[in-house]
XYZ file of C-alpha atoms in Angstrom:
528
model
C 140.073 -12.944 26.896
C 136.793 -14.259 26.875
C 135.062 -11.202 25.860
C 137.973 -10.768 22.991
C 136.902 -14.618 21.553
C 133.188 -13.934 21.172
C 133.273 -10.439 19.927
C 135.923 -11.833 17.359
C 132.906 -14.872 16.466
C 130.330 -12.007 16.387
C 132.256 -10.109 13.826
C 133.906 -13.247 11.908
C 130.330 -14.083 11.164
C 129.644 -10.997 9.856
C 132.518 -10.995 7.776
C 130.917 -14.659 5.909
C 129.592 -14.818 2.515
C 126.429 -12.609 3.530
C 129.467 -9.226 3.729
C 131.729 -10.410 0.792
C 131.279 -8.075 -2.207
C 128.496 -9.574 -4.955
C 131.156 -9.567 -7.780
C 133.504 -12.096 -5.447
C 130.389 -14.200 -4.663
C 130.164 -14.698 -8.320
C 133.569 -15.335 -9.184
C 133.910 -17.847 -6.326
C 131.241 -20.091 -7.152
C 131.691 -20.060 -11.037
C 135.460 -20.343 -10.034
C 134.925 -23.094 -7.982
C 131.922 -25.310 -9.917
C 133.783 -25.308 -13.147
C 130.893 -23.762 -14.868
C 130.902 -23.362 -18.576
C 132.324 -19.665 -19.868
C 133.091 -18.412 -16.185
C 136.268 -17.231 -16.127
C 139.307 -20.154 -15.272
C 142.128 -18.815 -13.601
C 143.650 -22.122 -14.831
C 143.103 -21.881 -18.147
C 143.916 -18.594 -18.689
C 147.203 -18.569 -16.185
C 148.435 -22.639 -16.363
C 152.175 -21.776 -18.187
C 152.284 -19.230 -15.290
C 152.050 -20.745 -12.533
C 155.061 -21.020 -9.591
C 155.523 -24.589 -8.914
C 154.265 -25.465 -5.514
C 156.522 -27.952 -3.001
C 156.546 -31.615 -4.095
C 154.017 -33.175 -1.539
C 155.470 -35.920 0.633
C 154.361 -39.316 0.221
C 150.332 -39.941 1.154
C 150.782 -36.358 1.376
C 148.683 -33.268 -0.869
C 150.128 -29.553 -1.917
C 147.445 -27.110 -1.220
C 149.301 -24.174 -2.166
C 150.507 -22.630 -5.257
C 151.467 -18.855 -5.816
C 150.716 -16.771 -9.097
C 153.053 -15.195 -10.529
C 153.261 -11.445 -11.498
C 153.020 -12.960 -15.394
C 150.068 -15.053 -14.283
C 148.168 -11.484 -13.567
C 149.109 -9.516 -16.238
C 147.690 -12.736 -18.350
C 144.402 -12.364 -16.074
C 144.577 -8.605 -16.395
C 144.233 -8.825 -20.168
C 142.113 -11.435 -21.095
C 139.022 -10.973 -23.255
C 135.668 -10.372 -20.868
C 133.181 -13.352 -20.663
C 130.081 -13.738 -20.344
C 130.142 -12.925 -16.282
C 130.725 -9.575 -17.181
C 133.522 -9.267 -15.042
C 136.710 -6.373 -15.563
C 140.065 -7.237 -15.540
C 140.494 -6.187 -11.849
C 137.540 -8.154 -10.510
C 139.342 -11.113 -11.641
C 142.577 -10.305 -10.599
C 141.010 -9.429 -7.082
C 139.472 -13.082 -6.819
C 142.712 -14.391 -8.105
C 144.436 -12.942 -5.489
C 141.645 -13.504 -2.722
C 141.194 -17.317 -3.657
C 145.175 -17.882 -3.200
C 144.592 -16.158 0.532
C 141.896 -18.450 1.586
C 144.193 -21.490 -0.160
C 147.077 -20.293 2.178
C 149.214 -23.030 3.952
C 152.111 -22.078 6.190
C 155.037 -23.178 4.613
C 155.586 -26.026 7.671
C 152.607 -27.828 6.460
C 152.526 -27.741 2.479
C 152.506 -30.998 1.357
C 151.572 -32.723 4.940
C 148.562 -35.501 4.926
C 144.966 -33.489 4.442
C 143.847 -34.397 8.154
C 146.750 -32.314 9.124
C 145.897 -29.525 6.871
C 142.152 -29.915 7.959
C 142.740 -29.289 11.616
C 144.975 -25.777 10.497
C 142.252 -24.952 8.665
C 139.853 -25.437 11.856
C 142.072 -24.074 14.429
C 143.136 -21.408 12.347
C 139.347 -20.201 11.538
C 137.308 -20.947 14.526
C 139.964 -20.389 17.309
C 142.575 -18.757 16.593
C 141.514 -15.865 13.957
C 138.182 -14.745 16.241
C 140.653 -14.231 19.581
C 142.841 -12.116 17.197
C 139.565 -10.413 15.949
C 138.493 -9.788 19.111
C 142.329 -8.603 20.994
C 142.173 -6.649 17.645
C 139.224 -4.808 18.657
C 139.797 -4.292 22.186
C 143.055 -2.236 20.902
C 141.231 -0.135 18.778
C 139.029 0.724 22.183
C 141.843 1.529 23.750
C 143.049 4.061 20.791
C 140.062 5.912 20.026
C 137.683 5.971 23.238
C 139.856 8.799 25.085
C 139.671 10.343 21.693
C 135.746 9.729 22.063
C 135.936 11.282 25.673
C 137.308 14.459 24.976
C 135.216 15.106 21.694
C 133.467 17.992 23.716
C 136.072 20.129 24.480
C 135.951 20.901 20.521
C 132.954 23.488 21.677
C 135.185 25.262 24.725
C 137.416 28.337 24.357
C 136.745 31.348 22.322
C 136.660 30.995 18.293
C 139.410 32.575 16.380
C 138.384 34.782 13.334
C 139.824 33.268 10.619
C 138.741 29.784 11.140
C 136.023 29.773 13.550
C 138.242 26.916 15.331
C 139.053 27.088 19.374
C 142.603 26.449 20.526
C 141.141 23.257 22.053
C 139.557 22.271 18.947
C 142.863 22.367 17.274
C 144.581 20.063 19.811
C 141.395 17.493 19.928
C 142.131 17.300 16.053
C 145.702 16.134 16.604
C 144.850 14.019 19.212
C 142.129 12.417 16.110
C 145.275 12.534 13.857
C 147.421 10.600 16.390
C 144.556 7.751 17.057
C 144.505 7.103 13.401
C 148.139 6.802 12.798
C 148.225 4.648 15.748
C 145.307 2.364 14.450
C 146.916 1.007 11.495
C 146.554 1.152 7.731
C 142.742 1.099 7.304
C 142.629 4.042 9.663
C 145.106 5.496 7.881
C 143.540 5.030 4.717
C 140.001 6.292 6.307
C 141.991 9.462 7.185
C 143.295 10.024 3.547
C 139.908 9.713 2.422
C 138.724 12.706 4.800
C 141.290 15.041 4.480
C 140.140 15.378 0.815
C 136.434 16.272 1.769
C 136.846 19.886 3.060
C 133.038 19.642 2.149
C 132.144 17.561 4.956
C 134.760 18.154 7.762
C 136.183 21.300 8.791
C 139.307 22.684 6.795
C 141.519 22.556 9.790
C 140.872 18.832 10.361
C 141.651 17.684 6.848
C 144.842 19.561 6.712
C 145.923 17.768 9.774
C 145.067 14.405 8.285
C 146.395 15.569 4.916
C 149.679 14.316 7.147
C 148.744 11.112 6.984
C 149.739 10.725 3.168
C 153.234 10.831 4.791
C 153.759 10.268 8.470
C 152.680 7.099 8.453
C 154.870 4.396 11.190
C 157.558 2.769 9.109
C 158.698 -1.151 9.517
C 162.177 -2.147 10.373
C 164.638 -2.512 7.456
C 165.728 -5.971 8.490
C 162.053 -6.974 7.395
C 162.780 -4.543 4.358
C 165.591 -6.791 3.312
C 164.551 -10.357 4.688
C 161.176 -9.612 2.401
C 163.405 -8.199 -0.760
C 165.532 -11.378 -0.362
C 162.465 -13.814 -0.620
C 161.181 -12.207 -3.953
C 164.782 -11.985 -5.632
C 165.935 -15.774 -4.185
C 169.293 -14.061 -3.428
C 170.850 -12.551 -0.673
C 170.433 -9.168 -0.458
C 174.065 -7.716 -1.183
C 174.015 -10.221 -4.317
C 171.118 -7.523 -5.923
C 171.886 -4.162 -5.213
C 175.110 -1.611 -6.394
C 173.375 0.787 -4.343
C 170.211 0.816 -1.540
C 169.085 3.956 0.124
C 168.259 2.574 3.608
C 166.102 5.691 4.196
C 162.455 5.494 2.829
C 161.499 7.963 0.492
C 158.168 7.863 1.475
C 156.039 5.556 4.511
C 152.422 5.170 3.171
C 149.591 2.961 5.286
C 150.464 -0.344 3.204
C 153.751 -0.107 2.238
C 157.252 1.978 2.519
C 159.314 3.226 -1.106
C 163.253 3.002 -1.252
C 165.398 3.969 -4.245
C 167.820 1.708 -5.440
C 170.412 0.648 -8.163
C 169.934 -2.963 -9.376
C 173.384 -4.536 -10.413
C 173.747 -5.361 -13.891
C 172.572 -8.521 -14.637
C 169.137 -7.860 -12.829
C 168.739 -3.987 -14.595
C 167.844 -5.420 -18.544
C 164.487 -4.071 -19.285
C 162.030 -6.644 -21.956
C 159.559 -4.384 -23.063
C 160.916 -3.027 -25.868
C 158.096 -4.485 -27.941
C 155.525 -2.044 -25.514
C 158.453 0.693 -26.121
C 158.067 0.781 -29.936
C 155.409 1.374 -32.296
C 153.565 -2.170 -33.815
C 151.554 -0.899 -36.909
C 152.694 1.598 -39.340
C 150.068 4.029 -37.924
C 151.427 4.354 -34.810
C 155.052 4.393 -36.037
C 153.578 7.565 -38.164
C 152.065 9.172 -34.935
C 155.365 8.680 -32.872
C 157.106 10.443 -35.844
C 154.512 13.335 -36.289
C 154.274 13.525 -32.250
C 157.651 15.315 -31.724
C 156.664 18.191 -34.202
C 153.234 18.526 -32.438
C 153.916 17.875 -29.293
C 158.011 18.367 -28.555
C 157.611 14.933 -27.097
C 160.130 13.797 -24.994
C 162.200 10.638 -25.531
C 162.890 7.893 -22.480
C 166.326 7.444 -21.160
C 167.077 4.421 -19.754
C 168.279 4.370 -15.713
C 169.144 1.291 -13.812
C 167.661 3.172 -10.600
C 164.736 1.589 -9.121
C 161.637 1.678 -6.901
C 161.436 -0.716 -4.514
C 157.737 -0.494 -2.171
C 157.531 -3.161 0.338
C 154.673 -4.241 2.231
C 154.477 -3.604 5.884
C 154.537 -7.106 8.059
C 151.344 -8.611 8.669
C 149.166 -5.887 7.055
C 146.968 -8.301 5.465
C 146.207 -9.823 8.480
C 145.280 -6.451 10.322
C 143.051 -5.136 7.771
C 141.429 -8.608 7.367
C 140.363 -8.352 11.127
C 139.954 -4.549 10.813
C 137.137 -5.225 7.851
C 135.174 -7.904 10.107
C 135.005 -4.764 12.702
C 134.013 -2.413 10.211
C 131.397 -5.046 9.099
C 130.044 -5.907 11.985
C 129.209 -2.257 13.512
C 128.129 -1.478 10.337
C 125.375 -4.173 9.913
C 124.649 -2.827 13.617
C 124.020 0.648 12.323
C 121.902 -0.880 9.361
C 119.631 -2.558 11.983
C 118.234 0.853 12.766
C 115.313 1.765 11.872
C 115.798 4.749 9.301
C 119.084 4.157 9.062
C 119.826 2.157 6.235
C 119.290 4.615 3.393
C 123.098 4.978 4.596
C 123.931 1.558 3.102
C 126.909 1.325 5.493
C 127.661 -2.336 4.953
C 128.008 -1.465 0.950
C 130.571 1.305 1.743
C 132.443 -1.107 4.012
C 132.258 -3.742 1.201
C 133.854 -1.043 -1.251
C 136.085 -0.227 1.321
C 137.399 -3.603 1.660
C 137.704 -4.152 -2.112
C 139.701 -1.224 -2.233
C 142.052 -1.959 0.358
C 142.580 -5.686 -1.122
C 143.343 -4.617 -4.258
C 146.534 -2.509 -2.650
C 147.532 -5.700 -0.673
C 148.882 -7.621 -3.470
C 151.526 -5.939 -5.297
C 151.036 -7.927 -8.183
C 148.089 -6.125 -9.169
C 149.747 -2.501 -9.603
C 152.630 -4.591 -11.366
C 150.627 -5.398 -13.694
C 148.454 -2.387 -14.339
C 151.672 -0.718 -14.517
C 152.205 -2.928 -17.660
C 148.576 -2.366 -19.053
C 148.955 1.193 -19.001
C 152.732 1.363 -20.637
C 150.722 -1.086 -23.445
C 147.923 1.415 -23.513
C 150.272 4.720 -24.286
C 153.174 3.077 -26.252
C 152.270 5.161 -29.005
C 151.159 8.387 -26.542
C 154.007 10.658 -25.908
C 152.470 13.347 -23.545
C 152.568 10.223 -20.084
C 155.088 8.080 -19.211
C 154.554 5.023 -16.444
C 157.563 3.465 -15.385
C 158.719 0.010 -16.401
C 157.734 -2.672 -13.711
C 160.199 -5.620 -13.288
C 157.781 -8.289 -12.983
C 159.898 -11.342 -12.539
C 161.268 -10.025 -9.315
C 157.970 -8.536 -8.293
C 155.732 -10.729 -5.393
C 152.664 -10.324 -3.696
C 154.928 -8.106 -0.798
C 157.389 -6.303 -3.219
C 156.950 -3.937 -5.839
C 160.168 -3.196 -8.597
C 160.090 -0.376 -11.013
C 162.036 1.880 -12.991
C 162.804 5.131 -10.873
C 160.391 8.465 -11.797
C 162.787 11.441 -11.602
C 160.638 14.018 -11.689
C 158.964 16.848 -9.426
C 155.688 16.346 -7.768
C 152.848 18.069 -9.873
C 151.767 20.064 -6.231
C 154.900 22.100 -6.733
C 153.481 23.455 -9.568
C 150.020 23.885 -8.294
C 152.062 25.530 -5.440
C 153.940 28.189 -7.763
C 152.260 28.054 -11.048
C 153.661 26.329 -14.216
C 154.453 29.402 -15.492
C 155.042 28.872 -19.762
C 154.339 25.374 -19.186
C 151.172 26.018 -17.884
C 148.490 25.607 -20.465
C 150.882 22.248 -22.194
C 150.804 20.450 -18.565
C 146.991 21.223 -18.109
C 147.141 19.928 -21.794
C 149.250 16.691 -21.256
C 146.842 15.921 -18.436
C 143.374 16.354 -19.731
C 144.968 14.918 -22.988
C 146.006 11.461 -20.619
C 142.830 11.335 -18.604
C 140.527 11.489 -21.733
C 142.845 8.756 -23.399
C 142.200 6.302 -20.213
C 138.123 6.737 -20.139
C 137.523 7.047 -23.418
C 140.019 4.687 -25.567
C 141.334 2.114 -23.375
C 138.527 2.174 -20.272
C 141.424 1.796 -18.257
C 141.561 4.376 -15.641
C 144.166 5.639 -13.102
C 141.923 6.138 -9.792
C 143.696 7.553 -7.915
C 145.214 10.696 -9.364
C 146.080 13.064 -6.333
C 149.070 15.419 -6.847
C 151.005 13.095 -5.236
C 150.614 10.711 -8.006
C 151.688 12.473 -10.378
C 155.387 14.259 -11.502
C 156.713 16.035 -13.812
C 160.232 15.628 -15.615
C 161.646 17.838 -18.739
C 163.625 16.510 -21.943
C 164.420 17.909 -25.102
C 162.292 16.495 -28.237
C 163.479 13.001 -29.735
C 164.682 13.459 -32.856
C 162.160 13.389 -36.156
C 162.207 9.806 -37.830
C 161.221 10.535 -41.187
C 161.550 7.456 -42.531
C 158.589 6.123 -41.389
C 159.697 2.752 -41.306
C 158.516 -0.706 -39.386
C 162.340 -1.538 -38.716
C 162.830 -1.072 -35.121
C 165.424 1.310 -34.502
C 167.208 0.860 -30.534
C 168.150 3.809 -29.138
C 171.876 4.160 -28.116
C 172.629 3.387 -24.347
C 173.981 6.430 -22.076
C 177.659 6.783 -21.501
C 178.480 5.241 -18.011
C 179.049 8.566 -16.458
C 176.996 10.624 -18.439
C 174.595 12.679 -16.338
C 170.931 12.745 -16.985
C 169.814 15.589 -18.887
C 166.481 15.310 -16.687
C 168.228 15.123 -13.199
C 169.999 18.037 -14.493
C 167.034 20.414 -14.960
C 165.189 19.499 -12.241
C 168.070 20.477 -9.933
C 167.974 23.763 -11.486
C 164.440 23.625 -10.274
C 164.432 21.665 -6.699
C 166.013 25.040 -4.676
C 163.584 27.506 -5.683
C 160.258 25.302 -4.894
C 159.298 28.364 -1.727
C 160.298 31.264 -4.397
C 157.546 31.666 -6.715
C 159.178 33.983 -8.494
C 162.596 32.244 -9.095
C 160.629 29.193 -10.155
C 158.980 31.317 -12.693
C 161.956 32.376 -14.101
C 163.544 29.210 -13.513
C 160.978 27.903 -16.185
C 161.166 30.762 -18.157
C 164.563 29.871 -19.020
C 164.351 25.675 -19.173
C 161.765 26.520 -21.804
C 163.965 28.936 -24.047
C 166.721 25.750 -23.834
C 163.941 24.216 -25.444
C 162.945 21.470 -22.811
C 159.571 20.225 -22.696
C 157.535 18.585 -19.839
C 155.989 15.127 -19.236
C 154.095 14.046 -17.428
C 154.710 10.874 -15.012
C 151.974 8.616 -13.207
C 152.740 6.385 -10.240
C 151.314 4.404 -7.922
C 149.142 2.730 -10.331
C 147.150 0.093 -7.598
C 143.934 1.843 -8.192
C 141.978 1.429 -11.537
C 138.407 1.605 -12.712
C 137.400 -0.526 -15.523
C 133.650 -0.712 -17.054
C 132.156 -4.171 -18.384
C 130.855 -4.186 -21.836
C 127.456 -3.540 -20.728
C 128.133 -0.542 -18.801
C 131.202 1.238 -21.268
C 128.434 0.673 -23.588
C 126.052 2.839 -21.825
C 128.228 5.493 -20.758
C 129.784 6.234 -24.153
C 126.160 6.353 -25.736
């Protein structure tokens, strides 16, 4: 135990203000001297705040969550003069209300009490969790370590140049990161898409980390779904898949159907076109591009943090930190900037740790192609949205890999279209970028083209709601679809078909945590 507590000091030292990211550094002083033109999460976010728990008398309230509003406000503000994006400031938001945390027994005790948390918390009990933390990840990865060399033993097959033991040490790798937890995970993901660096065989085994990852219980599923709706869990739901459709390192999917008085969508003003020139493009769009029109589904998307993953990758980063600075020590070493890359790390990870954040990207980038008909990004319900939980319309659609699989046949050339025609809209027009657009990421549904509006006119015109039992015209192609996915050539002709019934793709982006935004200064330079 001993050994755990100062390893966990060493490495909660080097997680201080010297290994924070410059950009946070910045936004936490200006944040926190009241500086003129820094950016005020107050200002900008006061009519959105949750109110905290009355404080007690002689008692203070240190704590006070944002709400999903609060960071779509943040999201879109104007830049200032710090030169921060829309994400940098939505990261500190989200940071700042972490190192604000009280637990729930304390908020609105006397500020002695609150004090001695805060010590016990940071100087005692944090660096023994640091350091048990680390010991653990010994105990994963140095048998992993130990066997390394047997990757060099055994004859080399042909094809591959790989050994039969070579194949089984990769696993073994595989396994350890699994096992380690959702920055390993994450580190894995990473290197199964650099076939450049690592051998081919390795990244196709961690290419299995994108969906094997350990799931959490569904009683935390449900106790954490309950705390973001304030109702009990049968009160929200017609229907709830208990099965995940998909485990990923922070957070498990389910599919859902929301009863009715939690299903009414409010973004009807993002829906239709504001200005006369986009209610001109929407009309022209359908002749030019067949574009599809949205029908409306009270099936959602529920992702769901995994329990106490913030606290894991907090401790995992201090690791990461300290070994890194250890590395940089070297002499000749430090042209590899490690403690940078673990910095950028960390930001990225954070960013995926609040919920909040892809909520309201989600409703940046509906905003930002209102009037584009080739992507669709599905609706976020904000108001029952958290730091933890995630709701969203449900994408029916198929994965884009299926198609990279078997070809897109006559769709071919209009999805590579649809796609380059999205990607160039995000960098170049809105400077509001998608980063992480994988296969996986990315689906692909069929509808027939919306009717032509020829009138041209500002009236908003609602489109009429579905029958109650009549059947998605999108579900309905796609199963036509879904069975021949491993026969090329049936998929071919499958398409061949949907496309004389005179369906036409979209294209759908999810899992919209990751974005890249450039400051005046540097959009600016690029585009010139």
């Amino acid at each position: 135990m001993r050994t755990a507590f100062v390893l966990g000091r060493t490495c909660f030292r080097f997680q201080g203000q010297a290994a924070r990211p410059r950009i946070l550094q910045h936004v936490y002083s200006r944040l926190h001297t009241g500086q003129t033109h820094s950016f005020s999460i107050w200002r900008h976010t006061k009519h959105a705040f949750r109110s905290p728990p009355s404080p007690i008398k002689g008692g203070i309230a240190l704590f006070a969550a944002l709400s999903p509003t609060a960071f779509v406000t943040i999201s879109q503000a104007e830049e200032e003069e710090d030169g921060l994006t829309g994400e940098a400031r939505m990261l500190a938001a989200s940071r700042e209300e972490i190192d604000n945390y009280v637990p729930e027994a304390l908020r609105g005790s006397k500020h002695w009490r609150v004090m001695v948390w805060r010590f016990l918390d940071t100087w005692i009990i944090e660096p023994i969790a640091t350091g048990v933390r680390f010991l653990h990840l010994v105990a994963i990865f140095v048998p992993v370590m130990i066997t390394f060399p047997v990757v060099f033993i055994g004859p080399r097959r042909s094809k591959d140049g790989e050994t039969a033991l070579s194949i089984w040490w990769y696993g073994c790798l595989v396994w350890a990161m699994k096992s380690a937890g959702a920055s390993f995970i994450k580190l894995g993901q990473w290197a199964a898409t650099r076939s450049d660096i690592f051998p081919k065989e390795l990244c196709d085994r961690m290419s299995s980390l994108h969906s094997e990852a350990p799931a959490h219980s569904l009683k935390v599923t449900k106790r954490t779904i309950e705390k973001a709706f304030g109702k009990k869990f049968d009160e929200i739901f017609d229907e709830f898949n208990e099965t995940p459709l998909g485990v990923g390192a922070i957070a498990q999917v389910y599919k859902a159907r929301l009863k009715p008085e939690f299903a009414t969508t409010d973004d009807a003003v993002l829906d239709e076109p504001q200005t006369f020139g986009e209610r001109a493009r929407k009309t022209v769009d359908p002749i030019l591009k067949s574009s599809p029109q949205r029908t409306p589904s009270n099936y959602v998307a529920i992702k769901v943090l995994h329990p106490g993953i913030e606290k894991n990758v907090r401790r995992d980063l201090r690791i990461m930190g300290f070994f890194a600075s250890l590395i940089n020590a070297i002499p000749t070493m430090e042209w590899l900037s490690f403690p940078d890359e673990v910095q950028q790390f960390g930001a990225m990870m954070k960013l995926q740790l609040d919920l909040r954040i892809e909520s309201a990207n989600l409703v940046t980038f509906r905003k930002n192609f209102r009037s584009r008909s080739t992507a669709w990004f599905p609706y976020p319900y904000i108001e029952y949205s958290s730091r933890q939980v995630l709701v969203e319309e449900f994408a029916t659609g198929i994965p884009l890999e299926d198609f990279m699989v078997n070809g897109g046949g006559v769709f071919h050339a209009e999805l590579a279209d649809e796609g380059l025609d999205a990607f160039l809209h995000m960098l170049l027009i809105d400077n509001f970028i998608h980063a992480d657009l994988h296969p996986g990421n990315i689906m692909v549904r069929f509808h027939q083209p919306a009717p032509v509006d020829v009138s041209l006119s500002l009236r908003r015109r609602r489109d009429k709601p579905l029958a109650k039992n009549t059947k998605d015209v999108t579900e309905e192609v796609l199963e036509r679809l879904r069975p021949h996915r491993k026969d090329q050539k049936a998929w071919i002709d499958a398409l061949a078909q949907i496309d004389k019934e005179g369906f036409r793709p979209q294209l759908i982006f999810i899992d919209t945590g990751l974005v890249t935004e450039l400051n005046a200064t540097n959009r600016k330079n690029f585009l010139e």
